[in-house]
Amino acid sequence: MKTIQFREAICEAMSEEMRRDESIFLIGEEVAEYNGAYKASKGMLDEFGAKRVIDSPIAELGFAGISVGSAMNGNRPIVEFMTFNFSLVGIDQIINNAAKIRQMSGGQLNCPIVFRGPTGSAGQLGATHSQAFENWFANTPGLKVIVPSNPYDAKGLLKAAIRDDDPVIFMESEQMYGDKGEVPEGEYVLPIGVADIKREGTDVTIVSFGKIIKEAYKAAEILEKEGISCEILDMRTVRPMDFEAIFTSVKKTNRLVILEEAWPFASVSSEITFQVQENVFDYLDAPIRRITTADTPAPYSPVLLEEWLPNFNDVVKAVKDVMYIK
């Protein structure tokens, strides 16, 4: 094993796949000459050249559309959005073309493409740069949605996404690019749609994904000192979602808390809540608790932003609620 940063895991995954398959290229704003806005494509222009690592204009609709057409003609583009907030400019190409072309062509065309970049908040960036759209994309049949929380999962799942024959939304975080973690020295690929138990426990299941899962880890450490054993399940993939892993854990712990950095209405946690009560209701010893952001646009004020975001104290409180501890 070796220890690398999250941004290096992303770069390694893309570079390894581009060495393996010449139909893969990377396109986006500042991905080439600047080595990526977050240095996640550092050195790739030097290795692969300007035909395969392409600096685009500030025109998401344009380069998303070019890439979708390229994928339909046999290439495998990796499209980097500087943030998924900017993907809204090109979302018509993702929702109406990439996600639907296989069905609308009667299976004659597929669209092997990855749209990747940061999701969620990253400090004081204001309301329009702090949004999480996992549930938007996951609501669309034809798209797979991956939200890793560490370098190991990011590299293995990005390689799987690039090899997938259908469009994949791959969501990262500006605040995770410097995170370090162990990855294997050699080749590995992780399966899409498989959750991972990050911490074994017996009293309560905490389900989460992406960078906000760190708050669950903090809460679990605090609760362990109070004799409460938390099982933490990292979904890793939002669609397809590994509901069986959630059901199995809930059958063991009989309690569920869901932690998500997104607005509460029609969120991923809403769907998890429905699926659990539909399929394993009789195993629950307490109502399900979900923890989300406040139901408002993200504030710029650091004091308000701290209140708006979920944190480990919210998780501790929710766990104690389902444990009936005051």
mmCIF file of C-alpha atoms in Angstrom:
data_model
loop_
_atom_site.group_PDB
_atom_site.id
_atom_site.type_symbol
_atom_site.label_atom_id
_atom_site.label_comp_id
_atom_site.label_asym_id
_atom_site.label_seq_id
_atom_site.Cartn_x
_atom_site.Cartn_y
_atom_site.Cartn_z
ATOM 1 C CA MET A 1 0.000 0.000 0.000
ATOM 2 C CA LYS A 2 1.011 3.623 -0.476
ATOM 3 C CA THR A 3 -0.371 6.869 0.962
ATOM 4 C CA ILE A 4 -1.580 9.484 -1.525
ATOM 5 C CA GLN A 5 -3.892 12.484 -1.600
ATOM 6 C CA PHE A 6 -7.440 12.310 -2.928
ATOM 7 C CA ARG A 7 -6.435 14.483 -5.918
ATOM 8 C CA GLU A 8 -3.610 12.059 -6.687
ATOM 9 C CA ALA A 9 -6.021 9.128 -6.567
ATOM 10 C CA ILE A 10 -8.199 10.877 -9.153
ATOM 11 C CA CYS A 11 -5.188 11.627 -11.336
ATOM 12 C CA GLU A 12 -3.852 8.078 -11.086
ATOM 13 C CA ALA A 13 -7.219 6.578 -12.006
ATOM 14 C CA MET A 14 -7.571 8.758 -15.102
ATOM 15 C CA SER A 15 -3.953 8.310 -16.191
ATOM 16 C CA GLU A 16 -3.951 4.534 -15.752
ATOM 17 C CA GLU A 17 -7.137 4.209 -17.789
ATOM 18 C CA MET A 18 -5.855 6.559 -20.509
ATOM 19 C CA ARG A 19 -2.703 4.465 -20.857
ATOM 20 C CA ARG A 20 -4.889 1.385 -21.222
ATOM 21 C CA ASP A 21 -7.399 2.821 -23.715
ATOM 22 C CA GLU A 22 -6.614 5.470 -26.323
ATOM 23 C CA SER A 23 -10.286 6.327 -26.793
ATOM 24 C CA ILE A 24 -10.329 8.052 -23.375
ATOM 25 C CA PHE A 25 -9.754 11.795 -23.144
ATOM 26 C CA LEU A 26 -10.166 14.485 -20.472
ATOM 27 C CA ILE A 27 -11.873 17.807 -21.186
ATOM 28 C CA GLY A 28 -12.779 20.748 -18.966
ATOM 29 C CA GLU A 29 -11.819 24.179 -17.750
ATOM 30 C CA GLU A 30 -8.129 24.454 -16.757
ATOM 31 C CA VAL A 31 -7.535 20.687 -16.871
ATOM 32 C CA ALA A 32 -4.481 20.979 -19.145
ATOM 33 C CA GLU A 33 -2.133 23.975 -18.939
ATOM 34 C CA TYR A 34 -3.017 24.688 -15.309
ATOM 35 C CA ASN A 35 -2.897 20.983 -14.272
ATOM 36 C CA GLY A 36 -6.520 21.186 -13.116
ATOM 37 C CA ALA A 37 -8.282 23.750 -10.941
ATOM 38 C CA TYR A 38 -7.576 21.450 -7.971
ATOM 39 C CA LYS A 39 -4.430 19.851 -9.472
ATOM 40 C CA ALA A 40 -6.300 16.591 -10.070
ATOM 41 C CA SER A 41 -4.851 16.313 -13.601
ATOM 42 C CA LYS A 42 -1.298 17.304 -12.734
ATOM 43 C CA GLY A 43 1.170 16.088 -15.353
ATOM 44 C CA MET A 44 -1.455 14.630 -17.661
ATOM 45 C CA LEU A 45 -1.001 17.198 -20.441
ATOM 46 C CA ASP A 46 2.730 16.426 -20.546
ATOM 47 C CA GLU A 47 2.070 12.686 -20.769
ATOM 48 C CA PHE A 48 -0.927 12.532 -23.100
ATOM 49 C CA GLY A 49 -0.730 15.748 -25.099
ATOM 50 C CA ALA A 50 -3.260 18.403 -26.040
ATOM 51 C CA LYS A 51 -5.429 16.069 -28.137
ATOM 52 C CA ARG A 52 -6.346 13.985 -25.101
ATOM 53 C CA VAL A 53 -6.168 16.554 -22.278
ATOM 54 C CA ILE A 54 -8.202 19.464 -23.538
ATOM 55 C CA ASP A 55 -8.687 22.912 -22.036
ATOM 56 C CA SER A 56 -12.229 24.038 -22.811
ATOM 57 C CA PRO A 57 -13.790 27.501 -22.880
ATOM 58 C CA ILE A 58 -16.049 28.478 -19.992
ATOM 59 C CA ALA A 59 -18.987 26.846 -21.771
ATOM 60 C CA GLU A 60 -20.319 23.771 -19.972
ATOM 61 C CA LEU A 61 -23.220 23.291 -22.367
ATOM 62 C CA GLY A 62 -20.775 23.249 -25.273
ATOM 63 C CA PHE A 63 -18.105 20.891 -23.978
ATOM 64 C CA ALA A 64 -20.663 18.595 -22.341
ATOM 65 C CA GLY A 65 -22.487 18.324 -25.676
ATOM 66 C CA ILE A 66 -19.312 17.755 -27.678
ATOM 67 C CA SER A 67 -18.335 14.995 -25.259
ATOM 68 C CA VAL A 68 -21.728 13.284 -25.395
ATOM 69 C CA GLY A 69 -21.529 13.216 -29.189
ATOM 70 C CA SER A 70 -17.975 11.909 -28.999
ATOM 71 C CA ALA A 71 -19.053 9.112 -26.643
ATOM 72 C CA MET A 72 -21.850 8.118 -29.021
ATOM 73 C CA ASN A 73 -19.200 7.758 -31.726
ATOM 74 C CA GLY A 74 -16.923 5.390 -29.826
ATOM 75 C CA ASN A 75 -14.806 7.519 -27.495
ATOM 76 C CA ARG A 76 -14.829 7.544 -23.689
ATOM 77 C CA PRO A 77 -14.711 11.165 -22.499
ATOM 78 C CA ILE A 78 -14.046 12.292 -18.952
ATOM 79 C CA VAL A 79 -15.726 15.670 -18.497
ATOM 80 C CA GLU A 80 -14.545 17.748 -15.565
ATOM 81 C CA PHE A 81 -16.831 20.406 -14.155
ATOM 82 C CA MET A 82 -14.986 22.874 -11.939
ATOM 83 C CA THR A 83 -17.967 22.324 -9.648
ATOM 84 C CA PHE A 84 -21.259 20.543 -10.215
ATOM 85 C CA ASN A 85 -22.952 23.882 -9.604
ATOM 86 C CA PHE A 86 -21.699 24.736 -13.102
ATOM 87 C CA SER A 87 -23.088 21.502 -14.530
ATOM 88 C CA LEU A 88 -26.498 23.158 -14.475
ATOM 89 C CA VAL A 89 -25.426 25.128 -17.547
ATOM 90 C CA GLY A 90 -24.954 21.825 -19.394
ATOM 91 C CA ILE A 91 -27.540 19.668 -17.623
ATOM 92 C CA ASP A 92 -29.701 19.317 -20.746
ATOM 93 C CA GLN A 93 -26.889 17.337 -22.379
ATOM 94 C CA ILE A 94 -26.607 15.067 -19.332
ATOM 95 C CA ILE A 95 -30.297 14.446 -18.642
ATOM 96 C CA ASN A 96 -31.813 14.563 -22.120
ATOM 97 C CA ASN A 97 -28.997 13.116 -24.211
ATOM 98 C CA ALA A 98 -26.413 11.107 -22.246
ATOM 99 C CA ALA A 99 -28.951 9.417 -19.947
ATOM 100 C CA LYS A 100 -31.515 8.617 -22.648
ATOM 101 C CA ILE A 101 -29.691 7.858 -25.887
ATOM 102 C CA ARG A 102 -29.409 4.094 -25.277
ATOM 103 C CA GLN A 103 -33.176 3.756 -24.857
ATOM 104 C CA MET A 104 -34.122 6.306 -27.526
ATOM 105 C CA SER A 105 -31.882 4.635 -30.104
ATOM 106 C CA GLY A 106 -33.302 1.212 -29.323
ATOM 107 C CA GLY A 107 -29.920 0.083 -28.032
ATOM 108 C CA GLN A 108 -28.060 1.100 -31.180
ATOM 109 C CA LEU A 109 -26.053 3.791 -29.366
ATOM 110 C CA ASN A 110 -24.567 3.953 -25.906
ATOM 111 C CA CYS A 111 -22.828 6.769 -24.098
ATOM 112 C CA PRO A 112 -19.733 5.709 -22.109
ATOM 113 C CA ILE A 113 -18.933 9.034 -20.442
ATOM 114 C CA VAL A 114 -17.921 10.265 -16.988
ATOM 115 C CA PHE A 115 -18.936 13.665 -15.667
ATOM 116 C CA ARG A 116 -16.809 14.431 -12.632
ATOM 117 C CA GLY A 117 -16.051 17.313 -10.264
ATOM 118 C CA PRO A 118 -16.805 18.624 -6.764
ATOM 119 C CA THR A 119 -20.238 18.619 -5.149
ATOM 120 C CA GLY A 120 -21.609 20.227 -1.999
ATOM 121 C CA SER A 121 -20.250 23.109 0.040
ATOM 122 C CA ALA A 122 -16.594 24.029 0.428
ATOM 123 C CA GLY A 123 -16.551 26.888 2.886
ATOM 124 C CA GLN A 124 -17.708 30.431 2.250
ATOM 125 C CA LEU A 125 -18.507 30.130 -1.441
ATOM 126 C CA GLY A 126 -22.047 31.458 -1.312
ATOM 127 C CA ALA A 127 -25.413 29.944 -2.195
ATOM 128 C CA THR A 128 -24.805 29.266 -5.890
ATOM 129 C CA HIS A 129 -21.476 27.458 -5.334
ATOM 130 C CA SER A 130 -22.485 25.306 -2.368
ATOM 131 C CA GLN A 131 -25.164 22.959 -3.673
ATOM 132 C CA ALA A 132 -25.381 19.165 -3.638
ATOM 133 C CA PHE A 133 -27.127 17.651 -6.653
ATOM 134 C CA GLU A 134 -26.639 13.929 -6.020
ATOM 135 C CA ASN A 135 -30.390 13.417 -5.681
ATOM 136 C CA TRP A 136 -31.093 15.381 -8.886
ATOM 137 C CA PHE A 137 -28.922 13.120 -10.991
ATOM 138 C CA ALA A 138 -29.874 9.956 -9.085
ATOM 139 C CA ASN A 139 -33.522 10.701 -9.918
ATOM 140 C CA THR A 140 -32.716 10.192 -13.617
ATOM 141 C CA PRO A 141 -32.916 6.658 -15.068
ATOM 142 C CA GLY A 142 -29.868 5.994 -17.216
ATOM 143 C CA LEU A 143 -27.334 7.675 -14.935
ATOM 144 C CA LYS A 144 -25.101 6.102 -12.299
ATOM 145 C CA VAL A 145 -24.054 8.365 -9.422
ATOM 146 C CA ILE A 146 -20.897 7.815 -7.357
ATOM 147 C CA VAL A 147 -19.890 9.904 -4.318
ATOM 148 C CA PRO A 148 -16.690 8.526 -2.708
ATOM 149 C CA SER A 149 -15.330 9.677 0.655
ATOM 150 C CA ASN A 150 -11.645 8.686 0.556
ATOM 151 C CA PRO A 151 -8.742 8.137 -1.891
ATOM 152 C CA TYR A 152 -9.058 4.320 -1.997
ATOM 153 C CA ASP A 153 -12.710 4.370 -2.965
ATOM 154 C CA ALA A 154 -12.218 7.319 -5.310
ATOM 155 C CA LYS A 155 -9.525 5.640 -7.384
ATOM 156 C CA GLY A 156 -11.166 2.238 -7.599
ATOM 157 C CA LEU A 157 -14.594 3.605 -8.409
ATOM 158 C CA LEU A 158 -13.365 6.187 -10.926
ATOM 159 C CA LYS A 159 -11.614 3.427 -12.856
ATOM 160 C CA ALA A 160 -14.861 1.453 -12.848
ATOM 161 C CA ALA A 161 -16.787 4.531 -13.975
ATOM 162 C CA ILE A 162 -14.436 5.140 -16.905
ATOM 163 C CA ARG A 163 -14.806 1.508 -18.022
ATOM 164 C CA ASP A 164 -18.598 1.575 -17.703
ATOM 165 C CA ASP A 165 -20.568 1.609 -20.961
ATOM 166 C CA ASP A 166 -23.156 4.049 -19.621
ATOM 167 C CA PRO A 167 -22.943 7.638 -18.307
ATOM 168 C CA VAL A 168 -21.630 8.047 -14.770
ATOM 169 C CA ILE A 169 -21.805 11.091 -12.494
ATOM 170 C CA PHE A 170 -18.710 11.087 -10.272
ATOM 171 C CA MET A 171 -18.892 13.613 -7.425
ATOM 172 C CA GLU A 172 -15.918 14.748 -5.345
ATOM 173 C CA SER A 173 -15.286 17.684 -2.963
ATOM 174 C CA GLU A 174 -12.908 20.650 -2.938
ATOM 175 C CA GLN A 175 -12.415 19.957 0.759
ATOM 176 C CA MET A 176 -11.318 16.355 0.181
ATOM 177 C CA TYR A 177 -8.643 16.852 -2.493
ATOM 178 C CA GLY A 178 -5.929 17.181 0.154
ATOM 179 C CA ASP A 179 -7.142 14.208 2.210
ATOM 180 C CA LYS A 180 -4.631 11.381 2.418
ATOM 181 C CA GLY A 181 -5.304 7.668 2.430
ATOM 182 C CA GLU A 182 -3.834 4.295 1.534
ATOM 183 C CA VAL A 183 -4.301 2.746 -1.900
ATOM 184 C CA PRO A 184 -2.759 -0.435 -3.343
ATOM 185 C CA GLU A 185 0.439 -0.116 -5.343
ATOM 186 C CA GLY A 186 -0.997 -2.250 -8.136
ATOM 187 C CA GLU A 187 -4.111 -2.342 -10.276
ATOM 188 C CA TYR A 188 -7.525 -2.492 -8.610
ATOM 189 C CA VAL A 189 -11.090 -1.619 -9.586
ATOM 190 C CA LEU A 190 -14.054 -1.404 -7.215
ATOM 191 C CA PRO A 191 -17.577 -2.462 -8.212
ATOM 192 C CA ILE A 192 -20.178 0.259 -8.709
ATOM 193 C CA GLY A 193 -23.246 -0.078 -6.494
ATOM 194 C CA VAL A 194 -21.642 -1.785 -3.503
ATOM 195 C CA ALA A 195 -21.632 -0.103 -0.086
ATOM 196 C CA ASP A 196 -18.824 -0.547 2.432
ATOM 197 C CA ILE A 197 -18.956 -0.906 6.208
ATOM 198 C CA LYS A 198 -16.361 1.569 7.451
ATOM 199 C CA ARG A 199 -16.925 0.793 11.116
ATOM 200 C CA GLU A 200 -18.540 -2.292 12.640
ATOM 201 C CA GLY A 201 -21.120 -1.715 15.338
ATOM 202 C CA THR A 202 -24.081 -3.270 17.120
ATOM 203 C CA ASP A 203 -26.347 -0.527 18.516
ATOM 204 C CA VAL A 204 -27.183 1.805 15.628
ATOM 205 C CA THR A 205 -26.547 2.070 11.881
ATOM 206 C CA ILE A 206 -25.318 5.383 10.492
ATOM 207 C CA VAL A 207 -25.612 5.626 6.707
ATOM 208 C CA SER A 208 -23.766 8.358 4.821
ATOM 209 C CA PHE A 209 -21.612 9.132 1.760
ATOM 210 C CA GLY A 210 -19.149 11.753 0.544
ATOM 211 C CA LYS A 211 -17.167 14.095 2.736
ATOM 212 C CA ILE A 212 -19.899 14.574 5.358
ATOM 213 C CA ILE A 213 -19.291 11.000 6.554
ATOM 214 C CA LYS A 214 -16.323 12.388 8.500
ATOM 215 C CA GLU A 215 -18.827 13.848 10.953
ATOM 216 C CA ALA A 216 -20.203 10.353 11.521
ATOM 217 C CA TYR A 217 -16.709 9.097 12.359
ATOM 218 C CA LYS A 218 -16.263 11.878 14.938
ATOM 219 C CA ALA A 219 -19.646 11.126 16.473
ATOM 220 C CA ALA A 220 -18.917 7.395 16.659
ATOM 221 C CA GLU A 221 -15.713 8.043 18.617
ATOM 222 C CA ILE A 222 -17.601 10.185 21.121
ATOM 223 C CA LEU A 223 -20.455 7.701 21.457
ATOM 224 C CA GLU A 224 -18.087 4.765 21.910
ATOM 225 C CA LYS A 225 -16.810 6.403 25.087
ATOM 226 C CA GLU A 226 -20.403 6.408 26.319
ATOM 227 C CA GLY A 227 -20.847 2.705 25.539
ATOM 228 C CA ILE A 228 -22.786 3.121 22.286
ATOM 229 C CA SER A 229 -21.544 1.054 19.331
ATOM 230 C CA CYS A 230 -22.155 2.659 15.920
ATOM 231 C CA GLU A 231 -21.990 0.844 12.594
ATOM 232 C CA ILE A 232 -21.060 3.268 9.798
ATOM 233 C CA LEU A 233 -22.083 2.329 6.265
ATOM 234 C CA ASP A 234 -20.570 4.331 3.403
ATOM 235 C CA MET A 235 -22.907 4.030 0.418
ATOM 236 C CA ARG A 236 -20.159 5.148 -2.039
ATOM 237 C CA THR A 237 -22.698 4.834 -4.875
ATOM 238 C CA VAL A 238 -25.999 6.706 -4.700
ATOM 239 C CA ARG A 239 -27.404 5.052 -7.835
ATOM 240 C CA PRO A 240 -27.540 2.115 -8.058
ATOM 241 C CA MET A 241 -27.865 2.039 -4.276
ATOM 242 C CA ASP A 242 -26.919 -0.996 -2.217
ATOM 243 C CA PHE A 243 -30.168 -1.224 -0.265
ATOM 244 C CA GLU A 244 -29.420 -4.807 0.783
ATOM 245 C CA ALA A 245 -26.377 -3.601 2.720
ATOM 246 C CA ILE A 246 -28.570 -1.097 4.558
ATOM 247 C CA PHE A 247 -31.221 -3.721 5.288
ATOM 248 C CA THR A 248 -28.617 -6.172 6.606
ATOM 249 C CA SER A 249 -27.140 -3.576 8.945
ATOM 250 C CA VAL A 250 -30.537 -2.406 10.198
ATOM 251 C CA LYS A 251 -31.524 -6.022 10.914
ATOM 252 C CA LYS A 252 -28.453 -6.216 13.144
ATOM 253 C CA THR A 253 -28.695 -2.859 14.963
ATOM 254 C CA ASN A 254 -32.465 -2.182 14.753
ATOM 255 C CA ARG A 255 -31.849 1.569 14.528
ATOM 256 C CA LEU A 256 -30.999 3.910 11.656
ATOM 257 C CA VAL A 257 -29.580 7.424 11.357
ATOM 258 C CA ILE A 258 -28.909 8.879 7.896
ATOM 259 C CA LEU A 259 -26.399 11.700 7.422
ATOM 260 C CA GLU A 260 -26.435 13.668 4.160
ATOM 261 C CA GLU A 261 -25.098 17.038 3.028
ATOM 262 C CA ALA A 262 -28.134 18.106 1.004
ATOM 263 C CA TRP A 263 -31.497 19.792 1.371
ATOM 264 C CA PRO A 264 -34.081 17.595 3.133
ATOM 265 C CA PHE A 265 -36.935 17.645 0.611
ATOM 266 C CA ALA A 266 -36.825 14.667 -1.812
ATOM 267 C CA SER A 267 -33.270 13.890 -0.688
ATOM 268 C CA VAL A 268 -31.323 10.637 -0.951
ATOM 269 C CA SER A 269 -32.031 10.113 2.748
ATOM 270 C CA SER A 270 -35.754 10.366 1.999
ATOM 271 C CA GLU A 271 -35.503 7.425 -0.413
ATOM 272 C CA ILE A 272 -33.429 5.380 2.043
ATOM 273 C CA THR A 273 -36.020 6.049 4.754
ATOM 274 C CA PHE A 274 -38.830 4.861 2.486
ATOM 275 C CA GLN A 275 -36.991 1.721 1.394
ATOM 276 C CA VAL A 276 -36.142 0.724 4.968
ATOM 277 C CA GLN A 277 -39.676 1.179 6.278
ATOM 278 C CA GLU A 278 -41.032 -0.636 3.217
ATOM 279 C CA ASN A 279 -38.712 -3.631 3.475
ATOM 280 C CA VAL A 280 -37.466 -4.042 7.064
ATOM 281 C CA PHE A 281 -39.938 -2.047 9.139
ATOM 282 C CA ASP A 282 -40.433 -4.868 11.646
ATOM 283 C CA TYR A 283 -36.740 -4.786 12.549
ATOM 284 C CA LEU A 284 -36.822 -1.126 13.651
ATOM 285 C CA ASP A 285 -36.878 -0.410 17.379
ATOM 286 C CA ALA A 286 -37.090 3.372 16.866
ATOM 287 C CA PRO A 287 -38.146 5.890 14.220
ATOM 288 C CA ILE A 288 -35.515 6.612 11.554
ATOM 289 C CA ARG A 289 -33.648 9.874 11.988
ATOM 290 C CA ARG A 290 -32.120 11.775 9.069
ATOM 291 C CA ILE A 291 -29.696 14.675 9.293
ATOM 292 C CA THR A 292 -29.427 17.133 6.390
ATOM 293 C CA THR A 293 -28.529 20.738 5.764
ATOM 294 C CA ALA A 294 -31.060 23.415 6.631
ATOM 295 C CA ASP A 295 -33.816 23.828 4.044
ATOM 296 C CA THR A 296 -32.449 27.138 2.760
ATOM 297 C CA PRO A 297 -29.806 28.272 0.251
ATOM 298 C CA ALA A 298 -26.323 28.027 1.772
ATOM 299 C CA PRO A 299 -25.432 31.226 3.682
ATOM 300 C CA TYR A 300 -22.154 33.092 3.143
ATOM 301 C CA SER A 301 -21.726 34.098 6.795
ATOM 302 C CA PRO A 302 -19.373 31.653 8.529
ATOM 303 C CA VAL A 303 -21.562 31.653 11.661
ATOM 304 C CA LEU A 304 -24.706 30.863 9.657
ATOM 305 C CA LEU A 305 -22.883 28.322 7.470
ATOM 306 C CA GLU A 306 -21.795 26.415 10.562
ATOM 307 C CA GLU A 307 -25.423 26.231 11.658
ATOM 308 C CA TRP A 308 -26.595 25.277 8.158
ATOM 309 C CA LEU A 309 -24.270 22.274 7.775
ATOM 310 C CA PRO A 310 -24.756 18.967 9.611
ATOM 311 C CA ASN A 311 -22.058 18.207 12.181
ATOM 312 C CA PHE A 312 -21.001 15.499 14.610
ATOM 313 C CA ASN A 313 -23.076 17.006 17.419
ATOM 314 C CA ASP A 314 -26.184 16.533 15.277
ATOM 315 C CA VAL A 315 -25.200 12.895 14.751
ATOM 316 C CA VAL A 316 -24.613 12.308 18.469
ATOM 317 C CA LYS A 317 -28.028 13.785 19.269
ATOM 318 C CA ALA A 318 -29.789 11.727 16.577
ATOM 319 C CA VAL A 319 -28.149 8.508 17.782
ATOM 320 C CA LYS A 320 -29.173 9.189 21.358
ATOM 321 C CA ASP A 321 -32.709 9.923 20.149
ATOM 322 C CA VAL A 322 -33.021 6.510 18.485
ATOM 323 C CA MET A 323 -31.443 4.915 21.556
ATOM 324 C CA TYR A 324 -33.981 6.737 23.768
ATOM 325 C CA ILE A 325 -31.169 8.325 25.774
ATOM 326 C CA LYS A 326 -31.789 11.822 27.116
#
